[in-house]
Amino acid sequence: MAATCEISSVFSNYFSAMYTSEDPTLASVPPAAAFGADDLVLALGSPQMPLEGPEKASWSGEQPQLWSKAQVLDWISYQVEKHKYDASTIDLSRCDMDGAALCRCAPEELRLVFGPLGDQLYAQLWDLTSSFPDELSWIMELLEKDSMALQEPLGPGPFDQGSPFAQEMLEDCRQPSPFYPGSFSAGAPSPGSSDVSTTGTGASQSPPASDSGGSDVDLDATDSKPFSGAGFEDCKKGDPKHGKRKRGRPRKLSKESRGCLEGTKSKHAPRGTHLWEFIRDILIHPELNEGLMKWENRQEGVFKFLRSEAVAQLWGQKKKNSSMTYEKLSRAMRYYYKREILERVDGRRLVYKFGKNSSGWQEEEVVGRRN
DNA sequence: TTCAACTTTCCTGATT
DNA sequence: CAATCAGGAAAGTTGA
C-alpha cells in the first residue's frame, strides 16, 4: 500500500504543481535536512555548463523528476552561475532534495529558498520538464506497475481530496488513452490539418503522436502567473512602452538573451499543437484544468474562459513563450473565426464556440476516443 | 533557401 | 478606468 500512497502523492504533487499558486500549501516544502552545505559550495565552485563544450552536465538529458540530489545540485549551481547570482544568500540546507522533490516545489517555495533566482529556477525547471514529451509517462509507469502489483483499487489518498475526476483520471490512465502521454491531442483527428480547408491547404499539421498532444499534459502551475517574477519579466521583454514603435512584431531577442528563458531543449518544437486544439483538450479534460475554462453548452460547443490569463500562461508554457497573455491568445482565437474553427458568441465576454471546422470536442467523439 | 501556414506582437478604437 | 473584443499589419516560427 505504501507504493499506492506514494503514487497517489505523486499525482497529488503533480496536480498541486499545476495549480500551486492557488494553494501553496498543497505542495510540500522540500525537506530541510542535514545536508552538507559544503556540497553545494563545491558544486557552485565548479558549475557545469551543459550547453557549452563537449561535456554534458550530469543532469542534462534526463528528466528533472529523475535527478538525484547530486544532479539537482549540479543544476542549481549551473543556474546560479548562469544568472550570476550570489549563492551566499541561498539557504543551502534546503537544497538537499532530489529531482522529484525539486519538481514538487511551488514557485513561492523556490523563491523562499533561492530568492529572486527562484523564479528563474522555476521557469527553467518547467522548461526542462516540458521538453520531455511524456512528462506524465513516468507517473503512468508507476501507476501501471503499481496496479499490476497490487491489483487493488487505489485507496484514499491525497488525490482523493475532493477531486471528482480522480477516478476517471485513473481509469483513463490504465487505458491506452489517446489523451495521455505520447499522444495527447493526437488522439483527435486534428481538423486543423485535414478538415480545415478554409485557408490554404490545411495540410502538414498535427502529425499523430507529435508534440501536439503535449497540450494538457503540459499543464502546470500557472494560475498565479508563475513567471511573473520581476527578474523573469526583465528577461523576457525590454521596455515596450518607450514611445512609439514600428507596427508589427518586433524581432525576437537574440539567442543569447533568450538563453535566460530556455534551458536544454530541442529547437524544433514540432508543429502540431494548435491553439484551438490546446483549448479543446483542456476542456475535454476537466481533471486537468479545473477552474480554467468551462463548458457553457457542451452540445453546442460553447465554452468560457474562467481564468483567461492562466490559460494564456499555459499556452505560453506550451509554446515556450512566457510572455503570452490573454490578449494575444484571444487575437489568435479571433483568427479562427475566419476559418470557422470558432464561431463568434456576441455579447458575451470570454465566451467562444467551436465552429464546424473544429472537432474532437463533442461528447460522442471524446467517449469514442476513450474506448 | 524559399514558401505557406500559423502564431505572435503591437496597435487603434469600440464596447462592456 | 480596466478588461475585453475586433481586426489590421507585420514579423517570427516551423515543416515541407
Short mmCIF file of C-alpha atoms (C1' of nucleotides) in Angstrom, two decimals:
data_model
loop_
_atom_site.label_atom_id
_atom_site.label_comp_id
_atom_site.label_asym_id
_atom_site.label_seq_id
_atom_site.Cartn_x
_atom_site.Cartn_y
_atom_site.Cartn_z
CA MET A 1 0.00 0.00 0.00
CA ALA A 2 2.93 2.18 0.55
CA ALA A 3 3.51 2.26 -3.12
CA THR A 4 -0.03 3.22 -3.72
CA CYS A 5 0.16 6.10 -1.37
CA GLU A 6 3.37 7.18 -2.92
CA ILE A 7 1.86 7.20 -6.33
CA SER A 8 -1.16 8.98 -5.10
CA SER A 9 1.05 11.59 -3.70
CA VAL A 10 2.94 11.76 -6.93
CA PHE A 11 -0.30 12.59 -8.60
CA SER A 12 -1.22 14.92 -5.89
CA ASN A 13 2.02 16.69 -6.22
CA TYR A 14 1.77 16.81 -9.93
CA PHE A 15 -1.54 18.49 -9.70
CA SER A 16 -0.59 20.70 -6.89
CA ALA A 17 2.28 21.77 -9.04
CA MET A 18 -0.20 22.60 -11.72
CA TYR A 19 -2.18 24.84 -9.56
CA THR A 20 0.32 25.61 -6.91
CA SER A 21 -0.06 29.27 -6.75
CA GLU A 22 -3.65 28.84 -5.97
CA ASP A 23 -2.91 26.94 -2.85
CA PRO A 24 0.70 26.87 -1.94
CA THR A 25 0.06 24.65 0.99
CA LEU A 26 -0.69 21.78 -1.30
CA ALA A 27 2.91 21.35 -2.20
CA SER A 28 5.28 20.28 0.40
CA VAL A 29 8.34 22.19 1.17
CA PRO A 30 11.43 20.21 0.43
CA PRO A 31 12.98 18.70 3.44
CA ALA A 32 15.40 20.89 5.18
CA ALA A 33 17.68 18.09 6.01
CA ALA A 34 21.08 17.51 7.29
CA PHE A 35 22.78 18.31 4.12
CA GLY A 36 26.30 19.27 3.69
CA ALA A 37 26.22 22.83 2.64
CA ASP A 38 29.72 22.26 1.52
CA ASP A 39 28.39 20.05 -1.16
CA LEU A 40 26.61 22.90 -2.71
CA VAL A 41 29.52 25.19 -2.26
CA LEU A 42 31.62 22.66 -4.01
CA ALA A 43 29.11 22.33 -6.71
CA LEU A 44 28.86 26.05 -7.00
CA GLY A 45 32.53 26.22 -7.29
CA SER A 46 32.57 24.20 -10.44
CA PRO A 47 29.33 24.70 -12.19
CA GLN A 48 28.75 22.66 -15.20
CA MET A 49 27.74 24.41 -18.28
CA PRO A 50 25.77 21.83 -20.13
CA LEU A 51 25.18 23.79 -23.22
CA GLU A 52 28.74 24.52 -23.89
CA GLY A 53 31.60 22.29 -24.60
CA PRO A 54 31.61 18.63 -25.31
CA GLU A 55 30.92 17.57 -21.76
CA LYS A 56 27.36 17.42 -20.71
CA ALA A 57 26.16 18.18 -17.26
CA SER A 58 25.14 15.25 -15.19
CA TRP A 59 21.57 16.41 -15.27
CA SER A 60 21.23 17.24 -18.91
CA GLY A 61 19.31 14.79 -20.94
CA GLU A 62 17.49 13.38 -18.00
CA GLN A 63 14.07 14.19 -16.71
CA PRO A 64 14.25 16.52 -13.75
CA GLN A 65 11.91 14.26 -11.87
CA LEU A 66 14.55 11.60 -12.00
CA TRP A 67 17.50 13.68 -10.94
CA SER A 68 19.48 12.60 -7.96
CA LYS A 69 20.41 15.03 -5.24
CA ALA A 70 23.76 15.47 -6.83
CA GLN A 71 22.20 16.25 -10.15
CA VAL A 72 19.92 18.74 -8.53
CA LEU A 73 22.93 20.39 -7.01
CA ASP A 74 24.67 20.48 -10.33
CA TRP A 75 21.71 22.07 -11.89
CA ILE A 76 21.30 24.67 -9.19
CA SER A 77 24.92 25.56 -9.36
CA TYR A 78 24.67 25.87 -13.08
CA GLN A 79 21.74 28.23 -12.72
CA VAL A 80 23.48 30.24 -10.06
CA GLU A 81 26.46 30.66 -12.30
CA LYS A 82 24.39 31.38 -15.32
CA HIS A 83 22.46 34.12 -13.63
CA LYS A 84 25.45 35.43 -11.76
CA TYR A 85 23.50 35.01 -8.62
CA ASP A 86 25.04 35.47 -5.23
CA ALA A 87 24.98 31.95 -3.84
CA SER A 88 25.71 33.11 -0.35
CA THR A 89 22.15 34.26 0.01
CA ILE A 90 20.83 30.80 -0.60
CA ASP A 91 19.70 28.68 2.27
CA LEU A 92 21.89 25.75 1.49
CA SER A 93 20.30 23.44 3.96
CA ARG A 94 17.20 23.44 1.85
CA CYS A 95 18.87 22.32 -1.30
CA ASP A 96 19.02 18.75 -0.19
CA MET A 97 16.45 17.26 -2.43
CA ASP A 98 16.27 15.03 -5.40
CA GLY A 99 14.65 15.87 -8.67
CA ALA A 100 11.25 14.66 -7.66
CA ALA A 101 11.26 16.89 -4.61
CA LEU A 102 12.51 19.78 -6.64
CA CYS A 103 9.73 19.34 -9.12
CA ARG A 104 7.21 19.40 -6.34
CA CYS A 105 8.29 22.82 -5.23
CA ALA A 106 5.89 25.63 -5.81
CA PRO A 107 7.28 28.86 -7.19
CA GLU A 108 6.90 30.53 -3.87
CA GLU A 109 8.93 27.84 -2.23
CA LEU A 110 11.70 28.22 -4.70
CA ARG A 111 11.58 31.93 -4.18
CA LEU A 112 11.79 31.36 -0.49
CA VAL A 113 14.91 29.31 -0.79
CA PHE A 114 16.58 30.94 -3.74
CA GLY A 115 15.28 34.44 -3.57
CA PRO A 116 14.83 36.16 -6.91
CA LEU A 117 16.56 33.25 -8.55
CA GLY A 118 13.63 31.10 -7.54
CA ASP A 119 11.54 32.37 -10.38
CA GLN A 120 14.27 31.64 -12.83
CA LEU A 121 14.68 28.19 -11.44
CA TYR A 122 11.02 27.53 -11.63
CA ALA A 123 10.83 28.67 -15.21
CA GLN A 124 13.87 26.68 -16.18
CA LEU A 125 12.58 23.63 -14.43
CA TRP A 126 9.36 23.91 -16.24
CA ASP A 127 11.18 24.27 -19.49
CA LEU A 128 13.14 21.17 -18.80
CA THR A 129 10.22 19.07 -17.76
CA SER A 130 8.13 20.17 -20.65
CA SER A 131 10.92 19.40 -23.05
CA PHE A 132 10.27 15.78 -22.37
CA PRO A 133 7.31 14.75 -24.43
CA ASP A 134 5.98 12.32 -21.92
CA GLU A 135 6.24 14.09 -18.69
CA LEU A 136 3.34 12.18 -17.32
CA SER A 137 4.55 8.88 -18.53
CA TRP A 138 6.77 8.36 -15.57
CA ILE A 139 3.75 8.71 -13.38
CA MET A 140 1.80 6.42 -15.61
CA GLU A 141 4.55 3.88 -15.49
CA LEU A 142 4.46 3.95 -11.75
CA LEU A 143 0.73 3.61 -11.84
CA GLU A 144 0.88 0.73 -14.22
CA LYS A 145 3.39 -1.11 -12.12
CA ASP A 146 1.51 -0.32 -9.01
CA SER A 147 -1.81 -1.53 -10.22
CA MET A 148 -0.26 -4.67 -11.59
CA ALA A 149 1.46 -5.40 -8.35
CA LEU A 150 -1.36 -4.64 -6.06
CA GLN A 151 -4.39 -5.48 -8.12
CA GLU A 152 -6.47 -3.39 -5.87
CA PRO A 153 -8.15 -0.08 -6.15
CA LEU A 154 -6.23 2.90 -5.06
CA GLY A 155 -7.01 3.76 -1.55
CA PRO A 156 -7.96 7.13 -0.33
CA GLY A 157 -5.00 9.31 -0.91
CA PRO A 158 -4.32 12.93 -1.35
CA PHE A 159 -5.67 12.61 -4.80
CA ASP A 160 -8.94 11.80 -3.32
CA GLN A 161 -9.36 15.14 -1.81
CA GLY A 162 -12.44 16.38 -3.37
CA SER A 163 -11.42 15.71 -6.89
CA PRO A 164 -14.36 14.20 -8.65
CA PHE A 165 -12.07 13.45 -11.53
CA ALA A 166 -9.65 11.30 -9.72
CA GLN A 167 -11.25 8.03 -10.58
CA GLU A 168 -11.84 8.94 -14.14
CA MET A 169 -8.32 10.06 -14.42
CA LEU A 170 -7.01 6.83 -13.07
CA GLU A 171 -9.22 4.82 -15.31
CA ASP A 172 -8.05 6.79 -18.24
CA CYS A 173 -4.53 6.17 -17.26
CA ARG A 174 -4.93 2.48 -17.41
CA GLN A 175 -6.19 2.54 -20.89
CA PRO A 176 -4.21 3.24 -23.95
CA SER A 177 -5.90 6.55 -24.00
CA PRO A 178 -5.00 8.91 -26.75
CA PHE A 179 -5.17 11.71 -24.30
CA TYR A 180 -2.29 10.65 -22.29
CA PRO A 181 1.40 10.72 -22.65
CA GLY A 182 2.81 10.41 -26.01
CA SER A 183 -0.26 11.01 -27.98
CA PHE A 184 -2.30 13.57 -26.31
CA SER A 185 -4.18 15.70 -28.70
CA ALA A 186 -3.02 13.47 -31.43
CA GLY A 187 -5.95 11.39 -30.42
CA ALA A 188 -8.16 13.74 -32.25
CA PRO A 189 -8.11 13.88 -35.95
CA SER A 190 -6.78 17.37 -35.81
CA PRO A 191 -9.11 19.01 -38.19
CA GLY A 192 -6.75 21.86 -38.17
CA SER A 193 -4.81 19.77 -40.52
CA SER A 194 -7.22 17.86 -42.57
CA ASP A 195 -10.62 19.32 -42.06
CA VAL A 196 -9.72 22.88 -42.02
CA SER A 197 -9.56 24.00 -45.52
CA THR A 198 -10.79 27.48 -45.47
CA THR A 199 -7.36 28.89 -45.67
CA GLY A 200 -4.77 27.25 -47.71
CA THR A 201 -4.27 23.60 -47.92
CA GLY A 202 -4.50 22.93 -44.27
CA ALA A 203 -2.01 20.21 -44.78
CA SER A 204 1.05 19.42 -42.82
CA GLN A 205 -0.16 19.77 -39.34
CA SER A 206 -0.65 17.74 -36.27
CA PRO A 207 1.21 14.66 -37.20
CA PRO A 208 -0.06 11.91 -34.99
CA ALA A 209 1.89 11.39 -31.87
CA SER A 210 3.80 14.54 -32.35
CA ASP A 211 4.31 17.08 -29.69
CA SER A 212 0.85 18.24 -30.38
CA GLY A 213 -0.51 16.17 -27.67
CA GLY A 214 1.51 17.76 -25.08
CA SER A 215 -1.22 20.20 -24.62
CA ASP A 216 -2.77 19.29 -21.42
CA VAL A 217 -0.15 17.16 -20.11
CA ASP A 218 1.87 20.23 -20.13
CA LEU A 219 -0.44 21.88 -17.78
CA ASP A 220 1.43 23.29 -14.97
CA ALA A 221 1.37 25.78 -12.26
CA THR A 222 0.16 28.87 -13.87
CA ASP A 223 -2.76 30.36 -12.32
CA SER A 224 -0.77 32.82 -10.45
CA LYS A 225 1.43 33.55 -13.35
CA PRO A 226 4.42 31.64 -12.28
CA PHE A 227 6.64 33.62 -14.50
CA SER A 228 5.69 36.95 -13.27
CA GLY A 229 8.79 37.42 -11.26
CA ALA A 230 10.49 40.68 -11.83
CA GLY A 231 13.70 39.17 -12.98
CA PHE A 232 11.96 36.98 -15.40
CA GLU A 233 10.00 39.85 -16.67
CA ASP A 234 13.16 41.70 -17.37
CA CYS A 235 14.39 38.79 -19.19
CA LYS A 236 11.50 38.30 -21.47
CA LYS A 237 10.95 41.77 -22.70
CA GLY A 238 12.57 45.08 -22.78
CA ASP A 239 10.78 48.25 -22.15
CA PRO A 240 7.90 48.18 -24.54
CA LYS A 241 6.33 51.41 -23.57
CA HIS A 242 9.10 53.67 -24.63
CA GLY A 243 7.45 55.87 -27.11
CA LYS A 244 6.03 54.62 -30.37
CA ARG A 245 7.32 51.61 -32.05
CA LYS A 246 7.04 50.29 -35.53
CA ARG A 247 3.97 48.29 -36.29
CA GLY A 248 4.16 44.60 -36.35
CA ARG A 249 6.02 42.05 -34.42
CA PRO A 250 9.47 43.10 -33.38
CA ARG A 251 12.39 40.82 -33.79
CA LYS A 252 12.83 38.35 -31.06
CA LEU A 253 15.62 38.57 -28.61
CA SER A 254 18.92 37.21 -29.68
CA LYS A 255 19.68 33.64 -28.83
CA GLU A 256 21.89 34.86 -26.10
CA SER A 257 19.22 36.87 -24.40
CA ARG A 258 16.81 34.07 -24.87
CA GLY A 259 19.16 31.82 -23.07
CA CYS A 260 17.79 33.13 -19.88
CA LEU A 261 14.44 31.78 -20.79
CA GLU A 262 15.38 28.45 -22.09
CA GLY A 263 17.18 25.52 -20.77
CA THR A 264 18.16 22.49 -22.72
CA LYS A 265 15.59 21.60 -25.22
CA SER A 266 15.27 20.76 -28.79
CA LYS A 267 14.88 23.71 -31.05
CA HIS A 268 12.25 22.22 -33.17
CA ALA A 269 9.14 22.02 -31.16
CA PRO A 270 7.24 20.16 -33.81
CA ARG A 271 4.27 21.90 -35.18
CA GLY A 272 1.08 20.21 -34.34
CA THR A 273 -0.32 21.89 -31.36
CA HIS A 274 -2.78 24.44 -32.47
CA LEU A 275 -4.27 26.80 -30.07
CA TRP A 276 -7.79 25.59 -30.62
CA GLU A 277 -6.70 22.03 -30.02
CA PHE A 278 -5.00 23.08 -26.87
CA ILE A 279 -8.16 24.78 -25.72
CA ARG A 280 -10.25 21.83 -26.70
CA ASP A 281 -8.01 19.45 -24.85
CA ILE A 282 -8.23 21.46 -21.71
CA LEU A 283 -11.98 21.48 -21.99
CA ILE A 284 -12.35 17.79 -22.51
CA HIS A 285 -10.08 17.07 -19.59
CA PRO A 286 -11.67 18.83 -16.68
CA GLU A 287 -9.46 16.84 -14.39
CA LEU A 288 -6.52 18.71 -15.77
CA ASN A 289 -7.92 22.15 -16.00
CA GLU A 290 -10.34 22.55 -13.19
CA GLY A 291 -11.22 26.15 -12.94
CA LEU A 292 -9.52 27.37 -16.07
CA MET A 293 -12.36 27.04 -18.51
CA LYS A 294 -15.78 25.53 -18.56
CA TRP A 295 -18.41 24.45 -20.98
CA GLU A 296 -21.30 26.78 -21.27
CA ASN A 297 -23.08 24.47 -23.60
CA ARG A 298 -21.35 21.25 -24.31
CA GLN A 299 -23.69 20.21 -27.09
CA GLU A 300 -23.20 23.46 -28.92
CA GLY A 301 -19.53 23.65 -28.21
CA VAL A 302 -19.84 26.88 -26.31
CA PHE A 303 -17.21 27.43 -23.70
CA LYS A 304 -15.96 30.16 -21.48
CA PHE A 305 -12.64 31.19 -20.09
CA LEU A 306 -12.79 31.38 -16.35
CA ARG A 307 -9.21 32.29 -15.79
CA SER A 308 -8.18 33.75 -19.06
CA GLU A 309 -4.72 34.82 -18.05
CA ALA A 310 -3.98 31.45 -16.55
CA VAL A 311 -4.95 29.74 -19.76
CA ALA A 312 -2.80 32.17 -21.67
CA GLN A 313 0.10 31.37 -19.39
CA LEU A 314 -0.45 27.70 -20.01
CA TRP A 315 -0.47 28.25 -23.69
CA GLY A 316 2.65 30.29 -23.33
CA GLN A 317 4.31 27.49 -21.48
CA LYS A 318 3.28 25.08 -24.12
CA LYS A 319 4.84 27.29 -26.71
CA LYS A 320 7.81 28.17 -24.59
CA ASN A 321 6.69 31.72 -24.61
CA SER A 322 6.48 33.19 -21.18
CA SER A 323 5.12 36.48 -22.37
CA MET A 324 1.87 35.10 -23.65
CA THR A 325 -1.15 36.98 -22.48
CA TYR A 326 -4.85 36.53 -22.87
CA GLU A 327 -4.91 39.49 -25.18
CA LYS A 328 -2.56 37.77 -27.58
CA LEU A 329 -4.23 34.46 -27.18
CA SER A 330 -7.58 35.99 -27.93
CA ARG A 331 -6.20 37.55 -31.07
CA ALA A 332 -5.23 34.11 -32.26
CA MET A 333 -8.66 32.90 -31.28
CA ARG A 334 -10.27 35.59 -33.37
CA TYR A 335 -8.33 34.45 -36.40
CA TYR A 336 -10.18 31.18 -36.07
CA TYR A 337 -13.45 32.88 -36.84
CA LYS A 338 -12.46 33.28 -40.44
CA ARG A 339 -11.54 29.67 -40.71
CA GLU A 340 -14.69 28.66 -38.93
CA ILE A 341 -12.81 26.74 -36.33
CA LEU A 342 -14.51 29.04 -33.89
CA GLU A 343 -17.72 30.98 -34.10
CA ARG A 344 -18.46 34.30 -32.55
CA VAL A 345 -20.59 34.48 -29.49
CA ASP A 346 -21.77 38.03 -29.47
CA GLY A 347 -22.23 39.99 -26.36
CA ARG A 348 -20.60 37.52 -24.06
CA ARG A 349 -17.18 38.13 -22.75
CA LEU A 350 -14.66 35.35 -22.70
CA VAL A 351 -17.11 33.07 -24.42
CA TYR A 352 -16.33 31.24 -27.64
CA LYS A 353 -17.89 28.49 -29.60
CA PHE A 354 -16.34 25.75 -31.63
CA GLY A 355 -17.10 26.03 -35.29
CA LYS A 356 -17.75 23.49 -37.96
CA ASN A 357 -14.09 23.13 -38.78
CA SER A 358 -13.20 22.06 -35.32
CA SER A 359 -13.69 18.61 -33.99
CA GLY A 360 -12.81 16.28 -31.22
CA TRP A 361 -14.74 18.18 -28.61
CA GLN A 362 -18.15 16.58 -29.00
CA GLU A 363 -19.04 14.20 -26.24
CA GLU A 364 -19.54 11.30 -28.61
CA GLU A 365 -16.13 11.85 -30.08
CA VAL A 366 -14.50 12.10 -26.73
CA VAL A 367 -16.19 9.00 -25.45
CA GLY A 368 -15.42 7.17 -28.64
CA ARG A 369 -11.80 8.03 -28.37
CA ARG A 370 -11.64 6.85 -24.83
CA ASN A 371 -12.96 3.41 -25.66
"C1'" DT B 1 16.61 28.71 -49.42
"C1'" DT B 2 12.08 29.60 -50.12
"C1'" DC B 3 7.35 29.27 -49.15
"C1'" DA B 4 2.99 28.61 -46.85
"C1'" DA B 5 0.55 28.11 -42.74
"C1'" DC B 6 0.08 29.51 -38.46
"C1'" DT B 7 1.11 32.24 -34.45
"C1'" DT B 8 2.70 36.23 -32.06
"C1'" DT B 9 3.11 41.00 -31.22
"C1'" DC B 10 1.58 45.58 -31.32
"C1'" DC B 11 -1.67 48.87 -32.26
"C1'" DT B 12 -6.12 51.72 -32.51
"C1'" DG B 13 -10.61 52.07 -31.45
"C1'" DA B 14 -15.02 50.33 -29.66
"C1'" DT B 15 -17.64 48.13 -26.10
"C1'" DT B 16 -18.75 46.32 -21.58
"C1'" DC C 1 -10.95 53.05 -15.70
"C1'" DA C 2 -9.83 48.41 -16.67
"C1'" DA C 3 -10.79 44.48 -19.17
"C1'" DT C 4 -12.17 42.65 -23.28
"C1'" DC C 5 -13.25 42.50 -28.12
"C1'" DA C 6 -12.20 43.46 -33.09
"C1'" DG C 7 -9.34 43.41 -36.59
"C1'" DG C 8 -5.26 45.47 -39.41
"C1'" DA C 9 -0.42 44.98 -40.09
"C1'" DA C 10 3.77 42.82 -39.98
"C1'" DA C 11 7.13 39.74 -38.34
"C1'" DG C 12 8.56 35.16 -36.15
"C1'" DT C 13 8.47 30.01 -36.30
"C1'" DT C 14 8.29 25.72 -38.34
"C1'" DG C 15 7.80 21.96 -41.60
"C1'" DA C 16 7.89 20.79 -46.34
#
